[in-house]
Tab-separated table of C-alpha atoms in Angstrom:
chain	number	residue	atom	x	y	z
N	1	MET	CA	148.489	-21.528	80.301
N	2	LYS	CA	147.399	-21.054	83.591
N	3	ARG	CA	144.086	-18.764	83.235
N	4	LYS	CA	143.497	-16.084	85.863
N	5	ALA	CA	139.889	-16.661	87.388
N	6	LEU	CA	138.056	-13.347	87.389
N	7	SER	CA	135.589	-14.794	89.751
N	8	ALA	CA	138.157	-15.044	92.334
N	9	ARG	CA	139.391	-11.772	91.881
N	10	VAL	CA	135.700	-10.176	92.157
N	11	ALA	CA	135.472	-12.318	95.614
N	12	VAL	CA	139.073	-10.675	96.741
N	13	VAL	CA	137.896	-6.912	95.921
N	14	ILE	CA	134.516	-7.630	97.595
N	15	THR	CA	136.324	-9.038	100.552
N	16	LEU	CA	138.646	-5.950	100.635
N	17	LEU	CA	135.423	-3.584	100.395
N	18	LEU	CA	133.804	-5.480	103.425
N	19	LEU	CA	137.039	-5.236	105.453
N	20	SER	CA	137.379	-1.567	104.429
N	21	GLY	CA	133.861	-0.930	105.494
N	22	ILE	CA	134.117	-2.814	108.861
N	23	ILE	CA	137.134	-0.917	109.475
N	24	ASN	CA	135.551	2.563	108.890
N	25	ILE	CA	132.654	1.366	111.029
N	26	GLY	CA	135.196	0.759	113.940
N	27	ILE	CA	136.907	4.042	113.463
N	28	LEU	CA	133.920	6.154	113.376
N	29	SER	CA	132.629	4.156	116.443
N	30	ILE	CA	135.486	5.542	118.348
N	31	ILE	CA	135.440	8.920	117.061
N	32	PHE	CA	131.891	9.221	118.290
N	33	SER	CA	132.827	7.483	121.727
N	34	GLU	CA	135.728	10.235	122.147
N	35	GLY	CA	133.321	13.011	121.463
N	36	ALA	CA	135.452	15.974	120.677
N	37	VAL	CA	138.410	15.087	118.296
N	38	SER	CA	141.002	17.185	117.059
N	39	ALA	CA	141.047	18.397	113.427
N	40	THR	CA	144.582	16.766	113.077
N	41	PHE	CA	143.032	13.193	113.863
N	42	MET	CA	140.009	14.029	111.651
N	43	GLY	CA	142.143	15.040	108.826
N	44	THR	CA	144.372	11.861	109.293
N	45	VAL	CA	141.153	9.610	109.117
N	46	ILE	CA	139.836	11.369	106.058
N	47	LEU	CA	143.313	10.999	104.311
N	48	ALA	CA	143.198	7.361	105.272
N	49	GLU	CA	139.750	6.977	103.989
N	50	VAL	CA	140.738	8.771	100.762
N	51	ILE	CA	143.488	6.411	100.284
N	52	VAL	CA	141.772	3.141	100.841
N	53	LEU	CA	139.365	4.425	98.542
N	54	LEU	CA	141.918	5.092	95.869
N	55	ILE	CA	143.626	1.692	96.438
N	56	LEU	CA	140.290	-0.247	96.227
N	57	THR	CA	139.400	1.710	92.867
N	58	TYR	CA	142.660	0.846	91.402
N	59	LEU	CA	142.186	-2.949	92.469
N	60	ALA	CA	138.771	-2.803	90.996
N	61	ALA	CA	139.763	-1.281	87.848
N	62	GLU	CA	143.022	-3.425	87.337
N	63	TYR	CA	141.852	-6.865	88.538
N	64	VAL	CA	138.156	-6.724	87.648
N	65	LEU	CA	137.219	-3.875	85.075
N	66	LYS	CA	140.276	-4.174	82.784
N	67	PRO	CA	140.094	-8.064	82.526
N	68	TYR	CA	136.265	-7.781	81.774
N	69	GLN	CA	136.938	-5.276	79.015
N	70	GLU	CA	139.664	-7.475	77.363
N	71	MET	CA	137.080	-10.439	77.325
N	72	ARG	CA	134.171	-8.254	76.291
N	73	ARG	CA	136.590	-7.280	73.234
N	74	LEU	CA	137.631	-10.706	72.501
N	75	TYR	CA	134.124	-12.186	72.523
N	76	GLN	CA	133.022	-9.275	70.150
N	77	ARG	CA	135.948	-10.108	67.830
N	78	PHE	CA	134.837	-13.791	68.029
N	79	ILE	CA	131.435	-12.805	66.979
N	80	ASP	CA	132.865	-10.839	64.413
N	81	GLY	CA	134.809	-13.695	62.882
N	82	GLN	CA	138.237	-12.087	63.404
N	83	VAL	CA	139.484	-14.632	65.981
N	84	TYR	CA	139.046	-18.196	66.758
N	85	GLU	CA	141.804	-20.020	68.665
N	86	GLU	CA	142.233	-16.603	70.927
N	87	LEU	CA	138.825	-17.476	72.413
N	88	PHE	CA	140.286	-20.796	73.962
N	89	ASP	CA	143.551	-19.257	74.695
N	90	ALA	CA	142.070	-16.300	76.766
N	91	GLU	CA	144.124	-15.090	79.803
N	92	TYR	CA	141.300	-15.233	82.172
N	93	GLU	CA	138.377	-17.264	83.019
N	94	LEU	CA	134.991	-15.997	84.368
N	95	MET	CA	134.428	-19.072	86.774
N	96	PRO	CA	136.208	-22.011	88.074
N	97	GLN	CA	134.236	-24.198	85.433
N	98	TRP	CA	135.019	-22.020	82.561
N	99	CYS	CA	137.728	-24.297	81.137
N	100	GLU	CA	135.545	-27.250	80.983
N	101	VAL	CA	132.745	-25.145	79.406
N	102	MET	CA	135.125	-23.817	76.690
N	103	LYS	CA	136.411	-27.353	76.081
N	104	LYS	CA	132.947	-28.460	75.498
N	105	ILE	CA	132.380	-25.693	73.215
N	106	ARG	CA	135.550	-26.288	71.290
N	107	HIS	CA	134.569	-29.917	70.927
N	108	LEU	CA	131.154	-28.882	69.522
N	109	LEU	CA	132.726	-26.352	67.177
N	110	ASN	CA	135.371	-28.648	66.028
N	111	LYS	CA	132.910	-31.251	65.314
N	112	GLN	CA	130.708	-28.972	63.095
N	113	ASP	CA	133.866	-27.919	61.227
N	114	ALA	CA	134.898	-31.538	60.859
N	115	ILE	CA	131.517	-32.486	59.226
N	116	ARG	CA	132.109	-29.863	56.759
N	117	MET	CA	135.665	-30.742	56.309
N	118	SER	CA	135.037	-34.213	55.667
N	119	LYS	CA	132.588	-33.264	52.864
N	120	LYS	CA	135.398	-30.964	51.382
N	121	GLN	CA	137.945	-33.725	51.717
N	122	ALA	CA	135.807	-36.279	49.927
N	123	GLU	CA	135.060	-33.680	46.872
N	124	TYR	CA	138.875	-33.011	47.267
N	125	LEU	CA	139.795	-36.666	46.850
N	126	ALA	CA	137.383	-36.953	43.930
N	127	LEU	CA	138.847	-33.786	42.399
N	128	GLN	CA	142.700	-35.020	43.041
N	129	ASN	CA	141.878	-38.380	41.076
N	130	GLN	CA	139.670	-36.758	38.315
N	131	ILE	CA	142.454	-35.463	36.147
N	132	ASN	CA	140.946	-36.009	32.913
N	133	PRO	CA	139.304	-39.402	34.068
N	134	HIS	CA	137.602	-39.768	30.515
N	135	PHE	CA	141.160	-39.829	29.375
N	136	LEU	CA	142.240	-42.423	31.851
N	137	TYR	CA	139.097	-44.648	31.259
N	138	ASN	CA	139.635	-44.679	27.504
N	139	THR	CA	143.282	-45.419	27.792
N	140	LEU	CA	142.308	-48.484	29.971
N	141	GLU	CA	139.815	-49.615	27.688
N	142	ALA	CA	142.264	-49.306	24.754
N	143	ILE	CA	144.852	-51.488	26.521
N	144	ARG	CA	142.172	-54.049	27.593
N	145	GLY	CA	141.343	-54.224	23.818
N	146	ASP	CA	144.864	-54.916	22.892
N	147	ALA	CA	145.284	-57.361	25.791
N	148	ILE	CA	142.286	-59.309	24.395
N	149	CYS	CA	143.313	-59.191	20.887
N	150	ALA	CA	146.819	-60.478	22.256
N	151	GLY	CA	145.239	-63.275	24.026
N	152	LEU	CA	146.632	-61.743	27.363
N	153	ASP	CA	143.660	-62.482	29.457
N	154	SER	CA	144.947	-61.728	33.041
N	155	VAL	CA	146.223	-58.336	31.483
N	156	ALA	CA	142.483	-57.781	30.239
N	157	GLU	CA	140.898	-58.726	33.395
N	158	THR	CA	143.455	-56.498	35.765
N	159	THR	CA	142.900	-53.661	33.246
N	160	GLU	CA	139.136	-53.948	33.451
N	161	ALA	CA	139.339	-54.256	37.368
N	162	LEU	CA	141.223	-51.091	37.586
N	163	SER	CA	139.060	-49.136	35.419
N	164	ILE	CA	136.141	-50.020	37.366
N	165	PHE	CA	137.826	-49.327	40.350
N	166	PHE	CA	138.940	-45.871	39.557
N	167	ARG	CA	135.569	-44.967	38.419
N	168	TYR	CA	134.078	-46.178	41.527
N	169	SER	CA	136.406	-44.484	43.746
N	170	ILE	CA	136.208	-40.988	42.244
N	171	THR	CA	132.640	-40.474	41.979
N	172	GLY	CA	130.160	-39.491	44.636
N	173	VAL	CA	132.625	-40.312	47.524
N	174	ASP	CA	130.291	-38.551	50.103
N	175	ARG	CA	127.247	-40.719	49.450
N	176	LEU	CA	126.072	-43.880	51.065
N	177	VAL	CA	126.242	-47.187	48.842
N	178	THR	CA	124.979	-50.623	49.466
N	179	LEU	CA	127.098	-53.355	50.990
N	180	GLU	CA	127.014	-55.443	47.680
N	181	GLU	CA	128.838	-52.383	45.887
N	182	GLU	CA	131.421	-52.050	48.526
N	183	ILE	CA	132.015	-55.578	48.148
N	184	ASP	CA	132.117	-55.564	44.644
N	185	ASN	CA	134.713	-52.715	44.611
N	186	VAL	CA	136.851	-54.828	47.256
N	187	GLU	CA	136.927	-57.782	44.534
N	188	ASN	CA	137.984	-55.456	41.976
N	189	TYR	CA	140.707	-54.002	44.114
N	190	PHE	CA	141.817	-57.485	44.943
N	191	THR	CA	141.994	-58.549	41.077
N	192	ILE	CA	144.427	-55.629	40.713
N	193	GLN	CA	146.430	-56.660	43.767
N	194	HIS	CA	146.394	-60.487	42.529
N	195	TYR	CA	148.022	-59.450	39.098
N	196	ARG	CA	150.677	-58.053	41.107
N	197	PHE	CA	151.604	-60.527	43.923
N	198	GLY	CA	150.047	-63.637	42.420
N	199	GLU	CA	149.144	-66.564	44.544
N	200	LYS	CA	150.826	-64.979	47.390
N	201	LEU	CA	147.657	-63.163	48.475
N	202	LYS	CA	144.331	-64.537	49.074
N	203	LEU	CA	140.828	-63.032	49.665
N	204	GLN	CA	137.908	-64.455	51.554
N	205	ILE	CA	134.486	-62.411	52.034
N	206	THR	CA	131.555	-63.956	53.998
N	207	TYR	CA	128.477	-62.495	54.782
N	208	PRO	CA	124.975	-63.471	55.639
N	209	LYS	CA	123.312	-64.725	52.605
N	210	GLU	CA	120.058	-63.210	53.233
N	211	GLU	CA	119.313	-60.805	50.424
N	212	GLU	CA	118.553	-57.887	52.549
N	213	VAL	CA	122.157	-57.509	54.136
N	214	LEU	CA	123.825	-56.803	50.619
N	215	GLN	CA	121.127	-54.001	50.471
N	216	LEU	CA	122.198	-52.421	53.707
N	217	ARG	CA	123.855	-48.600	53.468
N	218	LEU	CA	127.096	-47.653	54.458
N	219	PRO	CA	129.683	-44.734	53.391
N	220	LYS	CA	131.461	-45.319	50.253
N	221	LEU	CA	135.047	-46.728	50.332
N	222	THR	CA	134.693	-48.015	54.047
N	223	ILE	CA	136.109	-51.578	53.358
N	224	GLN	CA	138.542	-51.220	50.839
N	225	PRO	CA	141.094	-48.926	52.619
N	226	PHE	CA	141.226	-51.548	55.413
N	227	VAL	CA	142.050	-54.188	52.816
N	228	GLU	CA	144.633	-52.011	51.406
N	229	ASN	CA	146.007	-51.527	54.716
N	230	ALA	CA	146.088	-55.111	55.291
N	231	ILE	CA	147.930	-55.770	52.198
N	232	TYR	CA	150.779	-53.241	52.436
N	233	HIS	CA	151.323	-53.147	56.197
N	234	GLY	CA	150.419	-56.763	57.077
N	235	LEU	CA	151.147	-59.019	54.255
N	236	GLU	CA	153.542	-57.370	51.976
N	237	LYS	CA	156.306	-57.670	54.268
N	238	LYS	CA	155.398	-61.331	54.857
N	239	VAL	CA	157.527	-63.909	52.556
N	240	ASN	CA	154.888	-66.452	52.289
N	241	GLY	CA	152.044	-64.028	51.872
N	242	GLY	CA	148.890	-64.610	53.544
N	243	VAL	CA	144.997	-64.332	53.468
N	244	VAL	CA	142.710	-61.251	53.869
N	245	ARG	CA	139.376	-61.825	55.276
N	246	VAL	CA	136.607	-59.691	55.105
N	247	LYS	CA	133.560	-60.894	57.483
N	248	VAL	CA	130.204	-59.264	57.852
N	249	ASP	CA	127.988	-59.664	60.850
N	250	THR	CA	124.471	-58.012	61.670
N	251	THR	CA	122.330	-57.383	64.619
N	252	GLU	CA	119.091	-56.023	64.970
N	253	HIS	CA	120.654	-52.397	65.023
N	254	LYS	CA	124.145	-52.586	63.888
N	255	LEU	CA	126.337	-53.579	60.952
N	256	LEU	CA	129.646	-55.220	61.949
N	257	ILE	CA	132.615	-55.548	59.491
N	258	THR	CA	136.078	-57.195	60.356
N	259	VAL	CA	138.921	-57.149	57.999
N	260	SER	CA	141.451	-59.490	59.145
N	261	ASP	CA	145.133	-60.646	57.914
N	262	ASN	CA	147.509	-63.333	59.180
N	263	GLY	CA	150.224	-60.696	58.602
N	264	VAL	CA	153.124	-59.467	60.688
N	265	GLY	CA	150.756	-57.941	63.320
N	266	MET	CA	151.891	-55.057	65.612
N	267	PRO	CA	153.342	-54.296	68.634
N	268	GLU	CA	150.777	-53.321	71.580
N	269	GLU	CA	151.810	-49.768	71.861
N	270	GLN	CA	151.333	-49.080	68.376
N	271	VAL	CA	147.884	-50.640	68.491
N	272	GLU	CA	147.041	-48.440	71.537
N	273	LYS	CA	148.612	-45.283	69.706
N	274	ILE	CA	146.009	-46.121	66.592
N	275	ASN	CA	142.944	-46.706	68.680
N	276	GLY	CA	143.930	-43.384	70.476
N	277	TYR	CA	143.448	-41.570	67.211
N	278	PHE	CA	140.351	-43.404	66.536
N	279	GLU	CA	138.712	-41.828	69.694
N	280	LYS	CA	139.437	-38.264	68.418
N	281	VAL	CA	137.048	-36.625	65.700
N	282	ALA	CA	138.402	-33.127	64.862
N	283	VAL	CA	139.432	-31.124	61.890
N	284	SER	CA	142.859	-32.071	62.349
N	285	TYR	CA	141.994	-35.730	61.853
N	286	VAL	CA	140.206	-35.231	58.587
N	287	GLY	CA	142.659	-35.039	55.714
N	288	ASP	CA	145.861	-35.183	57.419
N	289	ASP	CA	146.771	-38.571	55.806
N	290	ARG	CA	146.430	-37.933	52.134
N	291	LYS	CA	149.891	-38.993	51.579
N	292	LYS	CA	149.930	-42.247	53.249
N	293	LYS	CA	149.356	-45.655	51.440
N	294	GLY	CA	145.931	-47.054	51.776
N	295	GLY	CA	143.860	-44.601	50.013
N	296	ILE	CA	141.662	-42.655	52.020
N	297	ALA	CA	143.535	-43.169	55.541
N	298	MET	CA	141.979	-45.193	58.264
N	299	LYS	CA	141.591	-42.211	60.501
N	300	ASN	CA	139.560	-40.523	57.706
N	301	VAL	CA	137.217	-43.254	57.645
N	302	ASN	CA	136.564	-43.579	61.259
N	303	SER	CA	136.110	-39.750	61.354
N	304	ARG	CA	133.681	-39.938	58.427
N	305	ILE	CA	131.854	-42.956	60.429
N	306	LYS	CA	131.684	-41.024	63.643
N	307	LEU	CA	130.693	-37.772	62.247
N	308	LEU	CA	127.875	-39.387	60.243
N	309	PHE	CA	126.269	-41.577	62.533
N	310	GLY	CA	127.875	-40.554	66.149
N	311	GLU	CA	130.363	-41.749	68.726
N	312	ASP	CA	128.951	-45.089	69.190
N	313	TYR	CA	130.338	-46.043	65.737
N	314	GLY	CA	133.671	-46.353	64.265
N	315	VAL	CA	136.796	-48.230	64.066
N	316	HIS	CA	139.116	-50.431	66.568
N	317	VAL	CA	141.905	-52.377	65.759
N	318	TYR	CA	143.185	-55.473	67.516
N	319	SER	CA	146.527	-57.059	66.696
N	320	VAL	CA	149.314	-59.042	67.803
N	321	ALA	CA	152.944	-58.884	66.451
N	322	GLY	CA	153.712	-61.938	64.380
N	323	ILE	CA	150.065	-63.345	63.986
N	324	GLY	CA	147.873	-60.712	62.335
N	325	THR	CA	145.531	-57.783	62.653
N	326	ASP	CA	141.874	-57.523	63.023
N	327	VAL	CA	140.118	-54.134	62.133
N	328	LYS	CA	136.435	-54.048	63.378
N	329	VAL	CA	134.078	-51.380	61.778
N	330	MET	CA	131.106	-50.662	63.551
N	331	LEU	CA	128.147	-49.209	61.696
N	332	PRO	CA	124.435	-48.684	62.070
N	333	ARG	CA	122.168	-51.040	60.284
N	334	LEU	CA	120.643	-48.830	57.696
N	335	ARG	CA	118.153	-49.709	54.765
N	336	ARG	CA	117.638	-47.579	51.662
N	337	GLY	CA	116.584	-44.216	52.624
N	338	GLU	CA	116.874	-44.660	56.557
N	339	TYR	CA	119.901	-42.135	56.961
N	340	GLU	CA	118.205	-39.499	54.747
N	341	GLU	CA	114.784	-39.787	56.994
N	342	ARG	CA	117.118	-39.529	60.234
N	343	THR	CA	119.019	-36.652	58.710
N	344	ALA	CA	115.473	-34.839	57.900
N	345	GLU	CA	114.074	-35.528	61.269
N	346	ASP	CA	117.413	-34.051	63.087
């Protein structure tokens, strides 16, 4: 919607007032230069002055005062919490830069809302999966026990992995965990998938061998969704299966995680669309993909990273149709307690 600029309207009204003043000065100059003037002429001048004054008063009320009062009421309703979107869809703008100002304000408001929503989303995901969790754990343990007694080692192993995976996934979703915990969760998840797909799928995980690397902190459930996405969208459609590779690299200030597969890949336009989503952080991008495969959807993982650590971090996808896909996750290199210290300082 094209907004009507109040600043332009004020300029028009002021210009008309100046022109009116100049015309009045000219008319008065003529009157005084003529000396005696007739009553009819004087009456005509006065009538003209009244008409001009009424027109200017109407213009000022209609094009300046009325919009000002409407904006004032709208802002007051926003302050009182009665409207939100209406503030950004207002009919008038106060100055030429007003649209850019409101876009910036909207971005900041959305970001704050998204931070709160991402926490609520994590709580929702936990609640959604906590349908009598003890019943689930106990049932899985019972199945595992029966499998061991029956000599079904693969069933017992898969059931144990499933139990551990569920327990990890539905508790403390909004906290930071160690890289070691995330890798263990990925391996548990892959044990479950390996039971289904057999030797069709393989998993390779590589990381620097320094002990400190495994103790670096990152948001819980950062890696597993991308491994799941690689299986479902990259390798499941491939007749001969393939390999999922998780590679961890570090720099002085960054933790870099790449999840790769040699699956079916994606066309360039789809990759551009996905990366376009990853550039955006707003409420609409937190929690809108709960029904999609891949656990916590990739966009939500990206949003959580950006909201926690800033726009310099997040997810980027590289893919070639028929070749495979690389998902690169960039995070800050955080040791235990560093994120909490930064948050406290902020």
